[in-house]
C-alpha positions as a Python dict, from the first residue, in 0.01 Angstrom:
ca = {
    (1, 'X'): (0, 0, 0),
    (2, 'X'): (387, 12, -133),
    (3, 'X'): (392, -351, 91),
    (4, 'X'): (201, -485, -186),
    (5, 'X'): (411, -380, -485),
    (6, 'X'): (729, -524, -282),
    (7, 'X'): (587, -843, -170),
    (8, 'X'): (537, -894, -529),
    (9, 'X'): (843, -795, -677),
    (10, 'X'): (1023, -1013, -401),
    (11, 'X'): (854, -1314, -491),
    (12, 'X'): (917, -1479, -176),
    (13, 'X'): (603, -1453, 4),
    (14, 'X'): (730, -1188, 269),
    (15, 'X'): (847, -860, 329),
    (16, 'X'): (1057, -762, 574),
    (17, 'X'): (1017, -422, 751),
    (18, 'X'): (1355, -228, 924),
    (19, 'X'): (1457, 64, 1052),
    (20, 'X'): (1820, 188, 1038),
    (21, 'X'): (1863, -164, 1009),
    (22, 'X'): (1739, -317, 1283),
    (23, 'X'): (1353, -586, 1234),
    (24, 'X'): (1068, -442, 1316),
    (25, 'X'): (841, -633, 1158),
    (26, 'X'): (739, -929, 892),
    (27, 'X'): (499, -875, 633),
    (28, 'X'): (351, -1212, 460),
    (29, 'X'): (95, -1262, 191),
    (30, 'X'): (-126, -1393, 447),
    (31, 'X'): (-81, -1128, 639),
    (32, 'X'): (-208, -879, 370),
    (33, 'X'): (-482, -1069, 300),
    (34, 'X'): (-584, -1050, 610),
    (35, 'X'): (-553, -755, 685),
    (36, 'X'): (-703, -593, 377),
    (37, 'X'): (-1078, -861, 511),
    (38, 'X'): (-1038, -646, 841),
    (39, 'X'): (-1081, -338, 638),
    (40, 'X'): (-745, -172, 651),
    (41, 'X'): (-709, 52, 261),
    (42, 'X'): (-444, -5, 37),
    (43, 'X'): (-302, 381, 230),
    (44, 'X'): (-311, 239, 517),
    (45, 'X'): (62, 243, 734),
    (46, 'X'): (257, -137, 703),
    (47, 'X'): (288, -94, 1031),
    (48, 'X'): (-127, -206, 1118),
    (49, 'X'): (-75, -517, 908),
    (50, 'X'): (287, -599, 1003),
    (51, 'X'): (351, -909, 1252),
    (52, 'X'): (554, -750, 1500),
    (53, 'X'): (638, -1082, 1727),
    (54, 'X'): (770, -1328, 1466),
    (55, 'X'): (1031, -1603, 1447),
    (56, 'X'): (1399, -1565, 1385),
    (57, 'X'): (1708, -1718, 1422),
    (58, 'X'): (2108, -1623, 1441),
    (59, 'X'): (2333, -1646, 1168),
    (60, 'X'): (2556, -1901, 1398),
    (61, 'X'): (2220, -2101, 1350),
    (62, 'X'): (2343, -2478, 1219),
    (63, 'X'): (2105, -2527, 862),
    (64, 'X'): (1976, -2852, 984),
    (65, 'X'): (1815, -2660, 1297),
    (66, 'X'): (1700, -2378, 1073),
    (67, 'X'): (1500, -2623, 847),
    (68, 'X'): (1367, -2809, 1184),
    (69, 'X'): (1182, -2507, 1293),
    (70, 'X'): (1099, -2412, 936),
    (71, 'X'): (911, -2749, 930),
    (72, 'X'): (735, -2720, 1211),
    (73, 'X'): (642, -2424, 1213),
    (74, 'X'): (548, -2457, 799),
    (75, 'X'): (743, -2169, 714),
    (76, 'X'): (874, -2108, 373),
    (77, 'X'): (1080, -1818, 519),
    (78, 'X'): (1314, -1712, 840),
    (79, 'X'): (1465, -1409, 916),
    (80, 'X'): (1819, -1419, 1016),
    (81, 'X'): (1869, -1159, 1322),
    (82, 'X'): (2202, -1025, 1463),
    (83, 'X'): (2304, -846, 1823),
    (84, 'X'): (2034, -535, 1894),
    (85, 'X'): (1803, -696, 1593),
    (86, 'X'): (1991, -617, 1349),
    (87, 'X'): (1872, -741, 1013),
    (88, 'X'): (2128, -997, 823),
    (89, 'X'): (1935, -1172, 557),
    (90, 'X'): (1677, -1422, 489),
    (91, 'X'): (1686, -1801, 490),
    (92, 'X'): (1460, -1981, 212),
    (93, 'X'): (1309, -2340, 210),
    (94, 'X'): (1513, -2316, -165),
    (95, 'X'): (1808, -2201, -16),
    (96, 'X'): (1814, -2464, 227),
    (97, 'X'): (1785, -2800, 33),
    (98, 'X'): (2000, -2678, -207),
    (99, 'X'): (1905, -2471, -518),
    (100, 'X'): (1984, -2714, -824),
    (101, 'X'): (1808, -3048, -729),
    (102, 'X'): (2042, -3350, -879),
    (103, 'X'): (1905, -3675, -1130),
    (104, 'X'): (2162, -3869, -928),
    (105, 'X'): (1969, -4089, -653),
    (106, 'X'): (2137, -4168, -314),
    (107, 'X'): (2113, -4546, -156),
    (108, 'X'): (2193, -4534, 271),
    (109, 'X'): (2233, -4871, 405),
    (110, 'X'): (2060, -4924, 731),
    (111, 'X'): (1971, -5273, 783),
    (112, 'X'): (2267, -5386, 1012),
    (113, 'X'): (2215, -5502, 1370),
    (114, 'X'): (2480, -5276, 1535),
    (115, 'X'): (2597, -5554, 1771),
    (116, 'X'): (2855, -5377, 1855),
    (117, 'X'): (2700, -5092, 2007),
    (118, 'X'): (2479, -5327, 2235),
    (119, 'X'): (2250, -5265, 2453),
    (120, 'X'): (2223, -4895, 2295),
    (121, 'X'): (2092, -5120, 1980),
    (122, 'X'): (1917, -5361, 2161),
    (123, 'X'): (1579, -5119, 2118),
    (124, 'X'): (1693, -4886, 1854),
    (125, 'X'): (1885, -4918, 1494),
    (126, 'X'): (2207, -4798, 1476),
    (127, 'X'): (2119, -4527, 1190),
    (128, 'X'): (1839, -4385, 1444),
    (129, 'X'): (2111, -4313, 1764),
    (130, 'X'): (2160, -3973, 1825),
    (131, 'X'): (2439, -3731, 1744),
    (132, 'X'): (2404, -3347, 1864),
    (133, 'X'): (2013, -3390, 1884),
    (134, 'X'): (1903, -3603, 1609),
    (135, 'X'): (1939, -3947, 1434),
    (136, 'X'): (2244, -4009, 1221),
    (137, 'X'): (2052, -4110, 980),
    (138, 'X'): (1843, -3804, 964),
    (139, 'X'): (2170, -3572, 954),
    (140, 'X'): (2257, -3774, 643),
    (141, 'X'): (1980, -3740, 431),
    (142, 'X'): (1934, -3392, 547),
    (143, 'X'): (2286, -3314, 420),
    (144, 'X'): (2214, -3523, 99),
    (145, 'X'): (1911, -3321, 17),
    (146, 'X'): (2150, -2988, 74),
    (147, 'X'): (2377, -3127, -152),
    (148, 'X'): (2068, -3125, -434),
    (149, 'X'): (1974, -3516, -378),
    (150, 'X'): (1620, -3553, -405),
    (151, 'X'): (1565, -3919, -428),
    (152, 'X'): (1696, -4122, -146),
    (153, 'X'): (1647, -4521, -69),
    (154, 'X'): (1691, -4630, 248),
    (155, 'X'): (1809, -5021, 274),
    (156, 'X'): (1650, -5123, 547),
    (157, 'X'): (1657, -5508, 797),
    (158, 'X'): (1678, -5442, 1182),
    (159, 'X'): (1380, -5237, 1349),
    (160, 'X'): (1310, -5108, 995),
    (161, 'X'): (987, -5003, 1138),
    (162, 'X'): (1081, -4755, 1359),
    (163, 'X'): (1302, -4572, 1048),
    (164, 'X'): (1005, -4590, 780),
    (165, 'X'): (753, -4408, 1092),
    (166, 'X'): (1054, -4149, 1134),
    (167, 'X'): (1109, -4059, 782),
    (168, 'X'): (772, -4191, 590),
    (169, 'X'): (802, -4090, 252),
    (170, 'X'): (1083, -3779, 277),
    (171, 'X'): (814, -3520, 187),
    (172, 'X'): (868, -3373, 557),
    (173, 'X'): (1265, -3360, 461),
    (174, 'X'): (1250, -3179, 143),
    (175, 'X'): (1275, -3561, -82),
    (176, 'X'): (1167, -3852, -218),
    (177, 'X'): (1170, -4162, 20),
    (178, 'X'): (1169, -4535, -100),
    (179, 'X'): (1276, -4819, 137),
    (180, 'X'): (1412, -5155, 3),
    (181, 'X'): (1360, -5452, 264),
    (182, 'X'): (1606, -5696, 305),
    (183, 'X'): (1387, -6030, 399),
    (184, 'X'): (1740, -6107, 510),
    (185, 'X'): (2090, -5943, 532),
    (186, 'X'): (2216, -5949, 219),
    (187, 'X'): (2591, -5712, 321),
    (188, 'X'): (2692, -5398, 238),
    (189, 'X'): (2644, -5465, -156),
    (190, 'X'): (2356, -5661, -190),
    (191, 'X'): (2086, -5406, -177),
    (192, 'X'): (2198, -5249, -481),
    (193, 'X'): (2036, -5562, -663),
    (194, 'X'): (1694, -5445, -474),
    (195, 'X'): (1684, -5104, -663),
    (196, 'X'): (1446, -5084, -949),
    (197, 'X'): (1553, -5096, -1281),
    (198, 'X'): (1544, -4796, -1510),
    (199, 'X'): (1866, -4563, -1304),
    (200, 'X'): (2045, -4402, -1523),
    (201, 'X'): (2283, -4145, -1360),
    (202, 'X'): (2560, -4247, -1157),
    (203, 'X'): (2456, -4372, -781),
    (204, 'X'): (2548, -4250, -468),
    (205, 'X'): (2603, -4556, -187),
    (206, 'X'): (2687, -4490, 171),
    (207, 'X'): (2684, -4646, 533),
    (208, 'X'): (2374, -4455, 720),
    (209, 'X'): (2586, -4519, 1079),
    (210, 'X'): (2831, -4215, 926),
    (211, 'X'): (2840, -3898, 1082),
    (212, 'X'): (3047, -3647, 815),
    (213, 'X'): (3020, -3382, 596),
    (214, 'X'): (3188, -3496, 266),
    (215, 'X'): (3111, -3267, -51),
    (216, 'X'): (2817, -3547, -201),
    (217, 'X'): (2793, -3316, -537),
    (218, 'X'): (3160, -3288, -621),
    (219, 'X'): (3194, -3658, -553),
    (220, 'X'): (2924, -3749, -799),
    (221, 'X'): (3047, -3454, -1038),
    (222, 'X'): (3425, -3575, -997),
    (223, 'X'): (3340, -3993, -1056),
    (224, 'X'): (3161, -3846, -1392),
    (225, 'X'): (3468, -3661, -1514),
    (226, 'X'): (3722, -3950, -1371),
    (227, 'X'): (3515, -4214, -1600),
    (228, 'X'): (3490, -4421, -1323),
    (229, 'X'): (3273, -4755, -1294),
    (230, 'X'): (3363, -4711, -931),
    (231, 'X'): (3435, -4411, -739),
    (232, 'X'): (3559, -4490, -360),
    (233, 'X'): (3550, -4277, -70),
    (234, 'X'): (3850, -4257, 135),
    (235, 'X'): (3925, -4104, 469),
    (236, 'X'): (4309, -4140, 637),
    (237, 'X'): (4355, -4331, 960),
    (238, 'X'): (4719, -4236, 1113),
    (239, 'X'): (4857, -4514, 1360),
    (240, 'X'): (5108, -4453, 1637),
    (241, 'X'): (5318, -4742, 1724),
    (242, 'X'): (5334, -4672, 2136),
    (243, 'X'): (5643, -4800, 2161),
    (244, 'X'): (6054, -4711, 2050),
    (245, 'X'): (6052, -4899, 1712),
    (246, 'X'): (6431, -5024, 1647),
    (247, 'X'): (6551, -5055, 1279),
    (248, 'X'): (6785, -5400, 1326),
    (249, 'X'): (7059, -5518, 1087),
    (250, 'X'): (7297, -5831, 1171),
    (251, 'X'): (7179, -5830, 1528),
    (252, 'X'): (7270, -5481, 1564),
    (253, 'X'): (7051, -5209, 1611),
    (254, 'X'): (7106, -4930, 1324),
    (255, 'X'): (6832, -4724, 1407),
    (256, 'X'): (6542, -4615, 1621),
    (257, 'X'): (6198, -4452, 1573),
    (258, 'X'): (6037, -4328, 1902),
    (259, 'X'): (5659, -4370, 1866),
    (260, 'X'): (5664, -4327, 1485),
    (261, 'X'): (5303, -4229, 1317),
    (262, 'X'): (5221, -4402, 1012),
    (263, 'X'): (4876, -4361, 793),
    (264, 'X'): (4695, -4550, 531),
    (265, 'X'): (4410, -4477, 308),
    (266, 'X'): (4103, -4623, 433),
    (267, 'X'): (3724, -4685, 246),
    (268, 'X'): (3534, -4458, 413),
    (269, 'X'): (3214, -4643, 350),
    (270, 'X'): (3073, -4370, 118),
    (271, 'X'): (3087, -4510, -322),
    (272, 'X'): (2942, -4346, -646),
    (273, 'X'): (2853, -4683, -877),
    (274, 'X'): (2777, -4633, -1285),
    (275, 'X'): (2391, -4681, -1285),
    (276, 'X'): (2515, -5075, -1420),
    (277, 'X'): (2625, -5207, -1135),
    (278, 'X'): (2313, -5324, -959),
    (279, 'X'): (2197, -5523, -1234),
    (280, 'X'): (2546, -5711, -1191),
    (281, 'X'): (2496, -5753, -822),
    (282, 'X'): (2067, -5874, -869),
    (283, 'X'): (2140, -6214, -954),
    (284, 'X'): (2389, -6281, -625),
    (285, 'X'): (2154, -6211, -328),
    (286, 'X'): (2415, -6107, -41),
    (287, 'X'): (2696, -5914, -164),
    (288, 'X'): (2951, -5746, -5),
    (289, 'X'): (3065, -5395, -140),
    (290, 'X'): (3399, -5574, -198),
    (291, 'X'): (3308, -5765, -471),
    (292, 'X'): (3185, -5473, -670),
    (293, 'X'): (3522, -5320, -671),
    (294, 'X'): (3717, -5644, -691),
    (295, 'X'): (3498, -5735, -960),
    (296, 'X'): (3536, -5434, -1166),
    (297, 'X'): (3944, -5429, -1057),
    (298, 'X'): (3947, -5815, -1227),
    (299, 'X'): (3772, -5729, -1557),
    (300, 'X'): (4031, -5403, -1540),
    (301, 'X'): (3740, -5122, -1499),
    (302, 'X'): (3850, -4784, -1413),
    (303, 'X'): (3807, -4767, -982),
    (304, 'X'): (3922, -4444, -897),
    (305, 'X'): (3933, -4293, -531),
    (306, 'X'): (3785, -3925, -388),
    (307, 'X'): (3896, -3772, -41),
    (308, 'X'): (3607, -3700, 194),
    (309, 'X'): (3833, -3502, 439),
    (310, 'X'): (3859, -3528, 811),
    (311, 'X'): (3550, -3420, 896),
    (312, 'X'): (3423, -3845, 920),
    (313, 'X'): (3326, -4068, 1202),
    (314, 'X'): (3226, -4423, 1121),
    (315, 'X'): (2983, -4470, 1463),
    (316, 'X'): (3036, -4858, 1471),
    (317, 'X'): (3168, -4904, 1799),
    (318, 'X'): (3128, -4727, 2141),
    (319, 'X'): (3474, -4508, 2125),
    (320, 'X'): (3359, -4371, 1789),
    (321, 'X'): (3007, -4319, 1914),
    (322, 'X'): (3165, -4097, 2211),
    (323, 'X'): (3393, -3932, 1933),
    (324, 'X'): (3103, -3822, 1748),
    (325, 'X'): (2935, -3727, 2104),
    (326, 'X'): (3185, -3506, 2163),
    (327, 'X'): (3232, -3717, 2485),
    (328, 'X'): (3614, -3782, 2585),
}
């Protein structure tokens, strides 16, 4: 069976039959196998051991959906499909988390109360509300793992339960899961001092109430080439002033700005730390993530900055929730 000799030469555990282009069928190892216990020869047509009603998606697919059905339906493999069938390529489990896993870990903080997104966090942690379909949280790690991050640590105070019985331990989202408890707040810097010892690449740090889609990698790779002890990620927030501003001089007006627009650089709650940093911050209990970079700014350590785009919604009040809704 000529199946046979491509399946193998593939190496991807399927086979995928067309004609002038358009799917006809799916061809799997298991499939094979079977076939060849039914009694089928190694002449007989691909056609008789073929799966003919199979699973495929559209190349407008989003990746996080892709790798939702690919989990639950345990496939290693999806066809990607076109108008009138036509055949467009193949989506991996490989392809999809990324193809050159990274030694840098990734620590989400989770363990705030979101009061100000009550009620909505009355019963659920902020991390866990949903954005197009699925938890915040899981869109981050799901883009971290993407981005080659295979160890993740999720921070974790408020309703902590509810995100260890979502994620468990990460196996189910292509990583490794470990969840550090705060007994008690301890701020947006204190759980670094919660990590076990022996990290040695630079660390990833981010808010898990973001919804974005910053480059992780080129972060990480660019705080390595900077030198950095601190690497900051900043977004732009632009200001209008709703009102005629008037430029005055002596009691006399010698200018005037109609609604003028101004922007500032703003931490976009997303930090790569040198693998150092929690051992600083273990001895303090609650820390904010301020007094890692003041700290470092005091003793003059290199702090250096990296744009994470527009593409960033901090989901910590109602209007940005909406925002990232899509709701006006």
């Amino acid at each position: 069976m000529h199946a046979m000799k491509v399946l193998d030469a593939g190496g991807l555990e399927i086979a995928l039959v067309s004609h002038n282009r358009r799917l006809a069928g799916v061809l799997t190892d298991g499939d094979l196998r079977r076939a060849l216990i039914d009694g089928l020869s190694f002449d007989s047509p691909v056609a008789k051991a073929m799966q003919t009603h199979f699973t495929w998606v559209p190349p407008e697919m989003d990746r996080a959906v892709v790798l939702d059905i690919m989990k639950a339906r345990g496939f290693k493999q999806i066809p990607i499909v076109g108008s009138d069938m036509e055949l467009l390529g193949l989506h991996t489990m490989d392809d999809l988390l990324g193809t050159k896993p990274r030694e840098n870990a990734a620590l989400i903080l989770c363990g705030g109360f979101g009061t100000r997104l009550h009620p909505i966090t009355a019963t659920i942690p902020k991390p866990m509300i949903h954005v197009a379909g699925r938890p915040i949280l899981e869109r981050i790690v799901l883009h971290l793992v993407g981005s080659g991050f295979r160890k993740i640590y999720l921070a974790t105070h408020y309703l902590s339960e509810m995100i260890e019985s979502h994620f468990g331990d990460g196996a189910k989202f292509g990583c490794s899961i470990e969840y550090l408890k705060e007994a008690t707040p301890m701020g947006t810097g204190g759980s670094l001092g919660l990590l076990p010892s022996g990290i040695t690449a630079p660390l990833l740090v981010m808010n898990g109430d973001l919804v974005t889609h910053f480059d992780a990698a080129r972060m990480i790779d660019h705080h390595t080439e900077a030198g950095n002890l601190v690497t900051v990620g900043y977004s732009t927030h632009i200001h209008e002033v709703p009102f005629g501003v008037l430029d005055l001089q002596k009691g006399r007006v010698c200018g005037w700005q109609e609604k003028p627009r101004v922007s500032f650089p703003i931490s976009a709650g997303i930090y790569v730390v040198d693998p150092s940093i929690p051992a600083r911050v273990r001895a303090r209990g609650a820390t904010p993530i301020t007094w890692v970079v003041e700290s470092c700014l005091s003793a003059g350590e290199p702090v250096g900055v990296f744009p994470v785009g527009e593409d960033w919604v901090d989901v910590g009040r109602h209007e940005e929730l909406k925002k990232a809704r899509g709701v006006s």
